[in-house]
Amino acid sequence: MTAQMLEHDAWQAEDASAAVLDQIRAMRAESQTRRLGALSELGMEPPAVQRTTWVGDLQQGDGGKGAMADRLAARHQIIVRVQGGDNAGHTTVFTGKDGKERTLSTHLMPSGLRHPGTVGILGNGVLVNPERFAQELADLQATDPDAGSRVFVSDRCHLVLPLHRIADARQESRKEARGQAIGTTGRGIGPANVSKVNRIGVRVIDLHDMDLVAQRVRENIAFFGLDEDQAEHDLDFLMRHREALLERSADSMRLINSLLADGYSVLFEGAQGPLIDLEHGIYPYVTTSPTAFYSVGSGSGLDPAAVQNRIGVLKVYQTMVGNGAFVSEDQGELGGRLQAAGGEFGTTTGRPRRCGWLDLVHSRWAVELNNYTSVVLTKLDVLDSFERIGVCVAYEADGELIHEFRPEHRFLENCKPVIRYFDGWQCSTRDVTSFDELPEAAKEFVEFVGTYLEAEIGGVTKGPRDDDMLVRTGTALEGVVQG
Ligand code: IMP
């Protein structure tokens, strides 16, 4: 009897005999083989050493996770996004096959898919804007015609519809009038999550049944109080993008678990950062997704214990886009100088980012929350020209010294930064090729940050390019990027 012909009676037998269990195992193996069929067609072989890695941020989310994921993608084959949507903006800079420098910006697709033999998966926790999906898929295919077959989207992903963007804009302008705007990216992410939680969302899998979709769209229109004509518009929009999404859809939980069982290396690319995590961030100035490490579990269905490496990126100064308390913010000359030197404008919205010295008080809280196995200090080169470099080591409020971060807007608004200064190194680090060659003052700064955070500083980046990372020998990071 084949697995497919398993007798109904056998299922109902009181004691599941060894033969029945064997048949169940065979059925599982068969469906796993079917799932992996698409991947074996791509000629992927598991690596000699399997790695499972998550890349997250320690701040708001603009520390260079995309570039880091792109660097690590060279050592992983499967790159999975688990949360957020096209509110994220990830930039990678690398030398193309023609020897010319190339810059790739993505908002939705996992970073690093330019590496041959990589597969991208949007896990169930990602909110998918179908138009962005189509556009970024086309961009990928322009560089590699086969790239389309290397991208999968969870059939459980919720979709961001044009109606959600309208609702986002309306809510923000109402709040703005009361001086309470969040400063969202305007990508409709908050309202799309509201639909999801309110059980009126449209998922990829729902696109098989357009009657159901039409009913859900109308429920959304009523819920958000939008013009009824919008329903027609959104249904047309979904009809245009439906096929492309269904064609790439997969049961991503099973797919990822099968890939792990088969020994492939999997990289989870975080989006946004802990300061705007829905559960732990500075509520209400947060995004509406989980952004901390725990998002791997909810956004992929995978047991997070399977992730060996948790790499955190920490920009060596502080930035923020949108509203909310920012203790070390400098609205004067220093902030302007950091903004200009670091090119601090939002990748998604182009908004100028607010800037200030690195806030170690909250970075330490981020370490506590995410338990990174290694932290990479990014954009070190931005500080190259500074005469002295500050780090916020404590807060002061009502005459008291505070060392413990509390993600509460009112509390933080009342805090003043206590800054410790270091001598600047005042020379370019752009051409340095190893960590040990860095100027002594830069190494001292790195050492201090590691000691304060009680975390490994695995290396630094001193430019946006893929080869601009200096890894310290003997660190956990070295184990992830080498071999
Ligand atoms: P939303 O995610 O568009 O709803 O925006 C909510 C808050 O999260 C705003 O303060 C945004 O500026 C912020 N935000 C969303 N995505 C990112 C990101 O990728 N980097 C930094 N901030 C972000």
Short mmCIF file of C-alpha atoms and ligand atoms in Angstrom, two decimals:
data_model
loop_
_atom_site.label_atom_id
_atom_site.label_comp_id
_atom_site.label_asym_id
_atom_site.label_seq_id
_atom_site.Cartn_x
_atom_site.Cartn_y
_atom_site.Cartn_z
CA MET A 1 0.00 0.00 0.00
CA THR A 2 1.42 3.45 -0.83
CA ALA A 3 1.33 6.27 1.63
CA GLN A 4 -1.43 7.94 -0.42
CA MET A 5 -3.61 4.82 -0.06
CA LEU A 6 -3.51 4.73 3.70
CA GLU A 7 -6.71 3.02 4.78
CA HIS A 8 -9.27 5.06 6.66
CA ASP A 9 -9.79 2.08 8.99
CA ALA A 10 -6.14 2.03 9.89
CA TRP A 11 -6.32 5.67 11.02
CA GLN A 12 -9.13 4.74 13.33
CA ALA A 13 -7.44 1.70 14.85
CA GLU A 14 -7.24 2.07 18.57
CA ASP A 15 -3.57 1.36 18.82
CA ALA A 16 -1.60 2.92 16.02
CA SER A 17 0.51 0.04 14.82
CA ALA A 18 4.10 0.45 13.66
CA ALA A 19 2.89 -0.03 10.07
CA VAL A 20 0.52 2.93 10.34
CA LEU A 21 3.20 5.12 11.84
CA ASP A 22 5.57 4.10 9.03
CA GLN A 23 2.96 5.14 6.50
CA ILE A 24 2.48 8.49 8.18
CA ARG A 25 6.25 9.04 8.07
CA ALA A 26 6.30 8.12 4.39
CA MET A 27 3.51 10.61 3.66
CA ARG A 28 5.43 13.34 5.48
CA ALA A 29 8.62 12.52 3.57
CA GLU A 30 6.71 12.57 0.29
CA SER A 31 5.24 16.01 0.91
CA GLN A 32 8.63 17.28 2.07
CA THR A 33 10.18 16.06 -1.16
CA ARG A 34 7.47 17.89 -3.10
CA ARG A 35 8.22 21.09 -1.20
CA LEU A 36 11.91 20.77 -1.85
CA GLY A 37 11.40 19.97 -5.52
CA ALA A 38 11.53 23.63 -6.45
CA LEU A 39 14.79 24.08 -4.57
CA SER A 40 16.53 21.05 -5.97
CA GLU A 41 15.71 22.37 -9.44
CA LEU A 42 17.80 25.37 -8.47
CA GLY A 43 20.71 23.02 -7.88
CA MET A 44 21.10 23.91 -4.21
CA GLU A 45 23.22 21.67 -2.04
CA PRO A 46 23.36 21.97 1.75
CA PRO A 47 26.66 23.51 2.97
CA ALA A 48 29.37 21.59 4.87
CA VAL A 49 28.65 23.70 7.98
CA GLN A 50 25.06 24.66 8.70
CA ARG A 51 24.41 28.13 10.13
CA THR A 52 21.24 29.68 11.50
CA THR A 53 21.47 33.40 12.10
CA TRP A 54 19.24 36.36 12.92
CA VAL A 55 20.28 39.94 12.17
CA GLY A 56 18.60 42.62 14.26
CA ASP A 57 19.14 46.23 15.26
CA LEU A 58 19.79 47.73 18.70
CA GLN A 59 18.15 51.10 18.01
CA GLN A 60 15.21 52.21 15.89
CA GLY A 61 16.18 50.16 12.89
CA ASP A 62 18.49 52.21 10.73
CA GLY A 63 21.82 50.70 11.77
CA GLY A 64 22.53 48.88 8.50
CA LYS A 65 20.81 45.50 8.87
CA GLY A 66 20.26 45.23 5.11
CA ALA A 67 23.96 45.64 4.39
CA MET A 68 24.77 43.17 7.16
CA ALA A 69 22.26 40.63 5.86
CA ASP A 70 23.79 41.03 2.41
CA ARG A 71 27.28 40.34 3.84
CA LEU A 72 26.03 37.29 5.74
CA ALA A 73 24.02 36.02 2.76
CA ALA A 74 27.33 34.90 1.29
CA ARG A 75 27.41 32.30 4.12
CA HIS A 76 23.72 31.35 4.09
CA GLN A 77 21.44 30.06 1.39
CA ILE A 78 17.99 30.88 2.66
CA ILE A 79 17.14 34.45 3.66
CA VAL A 80 13.89 34.94 5.51
CA ARG A 81 12.07 38.09 6.51
CA VAL A 82 9.68 37.58 9.42
CA GLN A 83 8.06 40.93 10.19
CA GLY A 84 7.37 44.47 9.06
CA GLY A 85 6.52 45.31 5.50
CA ASP A 86 7.57 47.87 2.96
CA ASN A 87 7.97 50.45 5.75
CA ALA A 88 11.51 49.04 5.98
CA GLY A 89 14.31 50.23 3.70
CA HIS A 90 17.41 48.12 3.19
CA THR A 91 20.40 49.29 1.15
CA THR A 92 23.36 47.25 -0.06
CA VAL A 93 26.44 48.47 -1.93
CA PHE A 94 28.70 46.04 -3.76
CA THR A 95 30.89 45.62 -6.81
CA GLY A 96 28.96 44.16 -9.73
CA LYS A 97 30.22 41.52 -12.16
CA ASP A 98 31.25 44.37 -14.47
CA GLY A 99 33.54 45.78 -11.75
CA LYS A 100 31.28 48.80 -11.21
CA GLU A 101 29.87 49.82 -7.84
CA ARG A 102 26.17 48.98 -7.54
CA THR A 103 23.59 50.05 -4.98
CA LEU A 104 20.45 47.99 -4.35
CA SER A 105 17.55 49.29 -2.28
CA THR A 106 14.73 47.04 -1.20
CA HIS A 107 11.77 47.55 1.08
CA LEU A 108 10.10 44.17 1.06
CA MET A 109 12.30 41.47 -0.48
CA PRO A 110 14.96 39.94 1.75
CA SER A 111 18.43 41.45 1.22
CA GLY A 112 21.26 39.43 -0.26
CA LEU A 113 19.36 37.75 -3.10
CA ARG A 114 21.99 39.06 -5.51
CA HIS A 115 24.21 36.22 -4.27
CA PRO A 116 23.87 33.22 -6.59
CA GLY A 117 22.19 30.21 -5.01
CA THR A 118 20.22 32.16 -2.41
CA VAL A 119 16.51 31.72 -1.83
CA GLY A 120 14.30 34.45 -0.33
CA ILE A 121 11.25 33.74 1.79
CA LEU A 122 8.73 36.22 3.14
CA GLY A 123 7.54 34.55 6.34
CA ASN A 124 3.95 34.68 7.59
CA GLY A 125 4.69 37.70 9.82
CA VAL A 126 5.47 39.99 6.86
CA LEU A 127 2.82 42.39 5.60
CA VAL A 128 2.96 42.28 1.83
CA ASN A 129 2.13 45.21 -0.40
CA PRO A 130 1.37 43.33 -3.66
CA GLU A 131 2.49 46.22 -5.85
CA ARG A 132 5.86 46.45 -4.08
CA PHE A 133 6.22 42.68 -4.32
CA ALA A 134 5.70 42.80 -8.10
CA GLN A 135 8.04 45.75 -8.52
CA GLU A 136 10.90 44.33 -6.45
CA LEU A 137 10.50 40.93 -8.11
CA ALA A 138 10.85 42.66 -11.50
CA ASP A 139 13.93 44.55 -10.23
CA LEU A 140 15.50 41.27 -9.13
CA GLN A 141 14.68 39.62 -12.43
CA ALA A 142 16.31 42.50 -14.28
CA THR A 143 19.63 41.54 -12.68
CA ASP A 144 19.00 37.78 -12.73
CA PRO A 145 16.23 36.34 -14.94
CA ASP A 146 15.97 33.25 -12.69
CA ALA A 147 15.53 35.26 -9.52
CA GLY A 148 11.73 34.89 -9.65
CA SER A 149 11.98 31.19 -9.01
CA ARG A 150 14.10 31.87 -5.92
CA VAL A 151 11.45 33.89 -4.08
CA PHE A 152 8.65 32.45 -1.95
CA VAL A 153 5.90 34.20 -0.03
CA SER A 154 4.04 32.61 2.86
CA ASP A 155 0.43 31.90 1.95
CA ARG A 156 -0.45 33.26 5.41
CA CYS A 157 1.04 36.72 4.78
CA HIS A 158 -1.49 39.51 5.14
CA LEU A 159 -1.74 42.01 2.32
CA VAL A 160 -1.42 45.78 2.56
CA LEU A 161 -4.11 47.29 0.34
CA PRO A 162 -4.40 50.82 -1.05
CA LEU A 163 -7.24 51.35 1.44
CA HIS A 164 -4.77 50.81 4.30
CA ARG A 165 -2.52 53.56 3.02
CA ILE A 166 -5.47 55.94 2.84
CA ALA A 167 -6.47 54.99 6.39
CA ASP A 168 -2.85 55.52 7.58
CA ALA A 169 -2.72 59.03 6.03
CA ARG A 170 -6.11 59.99 7.48
CA GLN A 171 -5.27 58.81 10.95
CA GLU A 172 -1.94 60.62 10.91
CA SER A 173 -3.45 63.90 9.76
CA ARG A 174 -6.13 63.68 12.47
CA LYS A 175 -3.46 63.04 15.09
CA GLU A 176 -1.27 65.78 13.62
CA ALA A 177 -4.07 68.28 14.22
CA ARG A 178 -3.90 67.31 17.91
CA GLY A 179 -0.08 67.42 17.92
CA GLN A 180 0.03 63.64 18.43
CA ALA A 181 1.18 62.25 15.08
CA ILE A 182 3.30 59.10 15.27
CA GLY A 183 5.24 60.04 12.14
CA THR A 184 4.52 56.77 10.34
CA THR A 185 6.11 55.90 7.03
CA GLY A 186 2.65 56.24 5.43
CA ARG A 187 2.88 52.72 4.01
CA GLY A 188 -0.41 51.56 5.55
CA ILE A 189 1.32 49.14 7.91
CA GLY A 190 -0.60 50.11 11.06
CA PRO A 191 -4.08 49.79 9.46
CA ALA A 192 -3.07 46.52 7.74
CA ASN A 193 -2.13 45.10 11.14
CA VAL A 194 -5.43 46.39 12.54
CA SER A 195 -7.28 44.42 9.82
CA LYS A 196 -5.19 41.36 10.65
CA VAL A 197 -5.90 41.49 14.37
CA ASN A 198 -9.56 42.33 13.74
CA ARG A 199 -9.86 39.19 11.55
CA ILE A 200 -10.87 41.06 8.42
CA GLY A 201 -7.47 40.94 6.73
CA VAL A 202 -6.85 39.52 3.25
CA ARG A 203 -4.08 36.92 3.13
CA VAL A 204 -2.22 35.53 0.13
CA ILE A 205 -4.10 32.23 0.47
CA ASP A 206 -7.44 34.06 0.37
CA LEU A 207 -6.72 35.12 -3.22
CA HIS A 208 -7.92 31.66 -4.28
CA ASP A 209 -11.44 32.81 -3.40
CA MET A 210 -12.19 36.26 -4.77
CA ASP A 211 -15.74 36.24 -3.37
CA LEU A 212 -14.30 35.97 0.10
CA VAL A 213 -11.78 38.69 -0.75
CA ALA A 214 -14.54 41.03 -2.01
CA GLN A 215 -16.45 40.51 1.22
CA ARG A 216 -13.34 41.23 3.33
CA VAL A 217 -12.49 44.34 1.31
CA ARG A 218 -16.01 45.68 1.89
CA GLU A 219 -15.70 44.93 5.61
CA ASN A 220 -12.48 46.94 5.66
CA ILE A 221 -14.05 49.85 3.82
CA ALA A 222 -16.85 49.93 6.40
CA PHE A 223 -14.46 49.49 9.33
CA PHE A 224 -12.17 52.36 8.29
CA GLY A 225 -15.11 54.53 7.14
CA LEU A 226 -13.78 54.91 3.60
CA ASP A 227 -15.54 55.77 0.35
CA GLU A 228 -17.34 52.71 -1.05
CA ASP A 229 -15.79 53.28 -4.52
CA GLN A 230 -12.48 52.34 -2.96
CA ALA A 231 -13.64 48.69 -2.76
CA GLU A 232 -13.76 48.44 -6.56
CA HIS A 233 -10.35 50.03 -6.86
CA ASP A 234 -8.78 47.63 -4.34
CA LEU A 235 -10.38 44.59 -5.94
CA ASP A 236 -8.96 45.62 -9.35
CA PHE A 237 -5.61 46.10 -7.66
CA LEU A 238 -5.76 42.60 -6.17
CA MET A 239 -6.85 41.05 -9.48
CA ARG A 240 -3.75 42.58 -11.12
CA HIS A 241 -1.35 41.12 -8.58
CA ARG A 242 -3.15 37.94 -7.56
CA GLU A 243 -1.48 35.53 -9.95
CA ALA A 244 2.09 36.60 -9.21
CA LEU A 245 1.50 36.15 -5.47
CA LEU A 246 -0.24 32.78 -5.75
CA GLU A 247 2.46 31.51 -8.06
CA ARG A 248 5.15 32.22 -5.46
CA SER A 249 3.12 31.23 -2.40
CA ALA A 250 4.20 28.43 -0.05
CA ASP A 251 3.57 26.97 3.37
CA SER A 252 6.63 28.79 4.66
CA MET A 253 6.65 27.21 8.12
CA ARG A 254 6.99 23.75 6.60
CA LEU A 255 9.36 24.96 3.91
CA ILE A 256 11.78 26.55 6.41
CA ASN A 257 11.62 23.57 8.75
CA SER A 258 12.30 21.15 5.87
CA LEU A 259 15.24 23.24 4.74
CA LEU A 260 16.69 23.29 8.24
CA ALA A 261 16.22 19.53 8.58
CA ASP A 262 18.08 19.10 5.30
CA GLY A 263 21.06 21.08 6.58
CA TYR A 264 20.67 24.37 4.70
CA SER A 265 21.88 27.58 6.33
CA VAL A 266 19.11 30.04 7.13
CA LEU A 267 19.45 33.77 7.76
CA PHE A 268 16.59 35.70 9.35
CA GLU A 269 16.72 39.35 8.37
CA GLY A 270 15.07 41.65 10.91
CA ALA A 271 13.37 44.91 10.00
CA GLN A 272 13.04 47.99 12.25
CA GLY A 273 14.48 47.86 15.77
CA PRO A 274 13.62 47.27 19.45
CA LEU A 275 12.85 50.93 20.24
CA ILE A 276 9.76 50.68 18.02
CA ASP A 277 8.80 47.10 18.89
CA LEU A 278 5.03 46.93 19.41
CA GLU A 279 5.33 45.11 22.76
CA HIS A 280 8.54 46.53 24.21
CA GLY A 281 9.17 49.85 22.41
CA ILE A 282 8.31 53.44 23.32
CA TYR A 283 4.55 53.04 22.97
CA PRO A 284 2.68 54.63 21.20
CA TYR A 285 5.68 55.75 19.10
CA VAL A 286 6.15 52.25 17.77
CA THR A 287 5.53 50.33 14.61
CA THR A 288 2.78 47.71 14.74
CA SER A 289 4.91 44.58 14.32
CA PRO A 290 7.23 42.78 16.68
CA THR A 291 10.79 43.81 15.83
CA ALA A 292 12.81 42.05 18.54
CA PHE A 293 14.27 38.54 18.31
CA TYR A 294 11.03 36.88 19.40
CA SER A 295 9.56 37.91 16.03
CA VAL A 296 11.41 34.95 14.47
CA GLY A 297 9.01 32.57 16.21
CA SER A 298 5.78 34.39 15.42
CA GLY A 299 6.82 35.45 11.94
CA SER A 300 8.11 32.13 10.63
CA GLY A 301 6.59 29.47 12.87
CA LEU A 302 10.10 28.21 13.58
CA ASP A 303 11.32 27.31 17.07
CA PRO A 304 13.59 30.31 17.83
CA ALA A 305 15.89 27.97 19.77
CA ALA A 306 17.06 26.71 16.36
CA VAL A 307 18.77 30.07 15.76
CA GLN A 308 22.44 29.80 16.79
CA ASN A 309 23.65 33.33 16.04
CA ARG A 310 21.99 36.63 16.90
CA ILE A 311 23.90 39.45 15.27
CA GLY A 312 23.00 42.98 16.39
CA VAL A 313 23.90 46.10 14.45
CA LEU A 314 24.55 49.25 16.47
CA LYS A 315 25.21 52.52 14.69
CA VAL A 316 27.93 54.50 16.54
CA TYR A 317 25.63 57.49 16.95
CA GLN A 318 21.90 57.76 17.44
CA THR A 319 19.18 58.52 14.93
CA MET A 320 15.41 58.56 14.90
CA VAL A 321 12.82 59.12 12.23
CA GLY A 322 9.26 59.92 13.24
CA ASN A 323 8.17 61.23 16.62
CA GLY A 324 8.82 60.10 20.20
CA ALA A 325 11.28 60.83 23.01
CA PHE A 326 14.97 60.85 22.06
CA VAL A 327 17.14 61.59 25.10
CA SER A 328 20.49 62.22 23.38
CA GLU A 329 19.01 64.17 20.45
CA ASP A 330 20.92 67.29 19.44
CA GLN A 331 18.85 69.79 17.50
CA GLY A 332 21.81 72.12 17.00
CA GLU A 333 25.12 72.00 15.21
CA LEU A 334 26.16 68.50 16.34
CA GLY A 335 22.90 66.91 15.15
CA GLY A 336 23.24 68.66 11.78
CA ARG A 337 26.84 67.54 11.46
CA LEU A 338 26.02 63.89 12.19
CA GLN A 339 23.09 64.04 9.78
CA ALA A 340 25.26 65.41 6.97
CA ALA A 341 28.24 63.11 7.63
CA GLY A 342 26.06 60.01 7.90
CA GLY A 343 23.63 60.86 5.08
CA GLU A 344 20.81 60.46 7.59
CA PHE A 345 17.68 60.58 5.48
CA GLY A 346 15.05 57.83 5.66
CA THR A 347 15.43 55.17 2.94
CA THR A 348 11.67 54.75 2.73
CA THR A 349 10.39 58.31 3.08
CA GLY A 350 13.46 60.51 2.49
CA ARG A 351 12.66 62.30 5.78
CA PRO A 352 15.69 63.80 7.58
CA ARG A 353 16.57 61.70 10.63
CA ARG A 354 16.96 63.30 14.05
CA CYS A 355 20.53 62.75 15.33
CA GLY A 356 22.58 62.73 18.54
CA TRP A 357 25.36 60.88 20.37
CA LEU A 358 25.10 57.13 20.83
CA ASP A 359 22.76 56.23 23.71
CA LEU A 360 24.26 53.27 25.53
CA VAL A 361 21.59 53.28 28.22
CA HIS A 362 18.94 52.03 25.83
CA SER A 363 21.44 49.92 23.82
CA ARG A 364 22.07 47.95 26.98
CA TRP A 365 18.32 47.41 27.32
CA ALA A 366 18.30 46.17 23.71
CA VAL A 367 21.04 43.66 24.60
CA GLU A 368 18.95 42.45 27.52
CA LEU A 369 15.89 42.06 25.30
CA ASN A 370 17.58 40.33 22.37
CA ASN A 371 20.58 38.54 23.87
CA TYR A 372 22.77 39.10 20.79
CA THR A 373 25.67 36.67 20.41
CA SER A 374 27.66 39.41 18.69
CA VAL A 375 27.25 43.15 18.10
CA VAL A 376 28.68 44.97 15.09
CA LEU A 377 29.30 48.72 15.43
CA THR A 378 28.31 50.31 12.15
CA LYS A 379 29.20 53.55 10.35
CA LEU A 380 32.39 54.09 12.38
CA ASP A 381 33.77 56.17 9.49
CA VAL A 382 31.06 58.81 10.04
CA LEU A 383 32.92 59.81 13.21
CA ASP A 384 36.32 60.03 11.46
CA SER A 385 36.41 63.83 11.39
CA PHE A 386 35.05 64.51 14.88
CA GLU A 387 37.43 66.16 17.39
CA ARG A 388 35.69 64.44 20.28
CA ILE A 389 33.10 61.72 20.39
CA GLY A 390 30.33 61.49 22.95
CA VAL A 391 28.36 58.54 24.29
CA CYS A 392 25.37 58.80 26.58
CA VAL A 393 26.21 56.66 29.63
CA ALA A 394 23.37 57.63 31.98
CA TYR A 395 20.31 59.87 32.23
CA GLU A 396 19.62 62.58 34.72
CA ALA A 397 16.08 63.36 35.86
CA ASP A 398 14.92 65.45 38.81
CA GLY A 399 18.46 65.48 40.21
CA GLU A 400 18.79 61.69 40.07
CA LEU A 401 21.23 59.64 38.00
CA ILE A 402 19.50 56.88 36.03
CA HIS A 403 21.27 53.88 34.52
CA GLU A 404 18.31 51.74 33.58
CA PHE A 405 16.34 52.41 30.43
CA ARG A 406 12.56 52.45 30.61
CA PRO A 407 10.76 52.58 27.25
CA GLU A 408 8.22 55.12 28.47
CA HIS A 409 7.72 58.29 26.47
CA ARG A 410 6.84 60.53 29.48
CA PHE A 411 9.75 59.22 31.55
CA LEU A 412 12.24 59.65 28.70
CA GLU A 413 11.01 63.14 27.86
CA ASN A 414 12.01 64.20 31.33
CA CYS A 415 15.54 62.73 31.09
CA LYS A 416 18.72 64.61 30.17
CA PRO A 417 21.70 62.76 28.70
CA VAL A 418 24.90 62.34 30.71
CA ILE A 419 27.65 62.29 28.08
CA ARG A 420 31.13 60.84 28.39
CA TYR A 421 33.59 62.12 25.80
CA PHE A 422 36.42 60.32 24.00
CA ASP A 423 39.18 61.83 21.90
CA GLY A 424 38.38 61.55 18.23
CA TRP A 425 40.84 59.74 15.94
CA GLN A 426 40.52 62.38 13.22
CA CYS A 427 41.78 60.31 10.34
CA SER A 428 40.03 58.27 7.68
CA THR A 429 39.18 54.66 8.49
CA ARG A 430 37.82 54.01 4.99
CA ASP A 431 40.97 52.29 3.73
CA VAL A 432 41.76 50.31 6.87
CA THR A 433 41.67 46.60 6.05
CA SER A 434 41.79 44.92 9.47
CA PHE A 435 40.38 45.63 12.91
CA ASP A 436 43.86 45.74 14.45
CA GLU A 437 44.92 48.51 12.06
CA LEU A 438 42.24 50.89 13.36
CA PRO A 439 43.53 54.01 15.16
CA GLU A 440 44.06 53.41 18.91
CA ALA A 441 41.39 56.00 19.81
CA ALA A 442 38.83 54.11 17.69
CA LYS A 443 39.75 50.82 19.34
CA GLU A 444 39.40 52.43 22.78
CA PHE A 445 35.93 53.64 21.85
CA VAL A 446 34.94 50.16 20.63
CA GLU A 447 36.32 48.57 23.81
CA PHE A 448 34.34 50.95 26.00
CA VAL A 449 31.07 50.21 24.18
CA GLY A 450 31.61 46.44 24.55
CA THR A 451 32.41 46.75 28.25
CA TYR A 452 29.40 48.98 28.91
CA LEU A 453 27.05 46.65 27.03
CA GLU A 454 28.65 43.48 28.42
CA ALA A 455 28.40 42.11 24.91
CA GLU A 456 30.87 40.91 22.32
CA ILE A 457 31.74 43.54 19.75
CA GLY A 458 32.46 41.24 16.84
CA GLY A 459 33.59 43.97 14.49
CA VAL A 460 32.88 47.33 12.93
CA THR A 461 31.84 48.65 9.55
CA LYS A 462 33.57 51.69 8.10
CA GLY A 463 31.62 52.17 4.90
CA PRO A 464 28.51 50.90 3.13
CA ARG A 465 30.17 48.36 0.83
CA ASP A 466 30.01 44.63 1.38
CA ASP A 467 33.77 44.52 2.04
CA ASP A 468 33.69 47.41 4.54
CA MET A 469 33.36 45.17 7.60
CA LEU A 470 36.36 44.59 9.89
CA VAL A 471 35.87 41.42 11.91
CA ARG A 472 37.78 40.85 15.17
CA THR A 473 39.65 37.58 15.38
CA GLY A 474 38.40 34.98 17.80
CA THR A 475 34.87 36.38 18.01
CA ALA A 476 31.56 34.61 17.48
CA LEU A 477 31.03 36.88 14.46
CA GLU A 478 34.18 35.52 12.87
CA GLY A 479 32.70 32.03 13.18
CA VAL A 480 29.62 33.17 11.26
CA VAL A 481 31.34 34.99 8.41
CA GLN A 482 34.29 32.69 7.78
CA GLY A 483 34.64 29.24 6.33
P1 IMP B 1 4.91 52.66 10.59
O1 IMP B 1 5.69 51.41 10.76
O2 IMP B 1 4.93 53.20 9.20
O3 IMP B 1 3.52 52.54 11.15
O4 IMP B 1 5.60 53.82 11.48
C1 IMP B 1 5.61 53.78 12.91
C2 IMP B 1 6.96 54.28 13.45
O5 IMP B 1 7.97 53.36 13.09
C3 IMP B 1 7.40 55.64 12.90
O6 IMP B 1 8.11 56.32 13.91
C4 IMP B 1 8.35 55.26 11.77
O7 IMP B 1 9.29 56.29 11.51
C5 IMP B 1 9.02 54.05 12.39
N1 IMP B 1 9.59 53.12 11.40
C6 IMP B 1 8.92 52.24 10.62
N2 IMP B 1 9.79 51.55 9.85
C7 IMP B 1 11.02 51.98 10.18
C8 IMP B 1 12.33 51.61 9.75
O8 IMP B 1 12.56 50.73 8.91
N3 IMP B 1 13.36 52.30 10.33
C9 IMP B 1 13.18 53.25 11.29
N4 IMP B 1 11.97 53.60 11.71
C10 IMP B 1 10.91 52.99 11.17
#
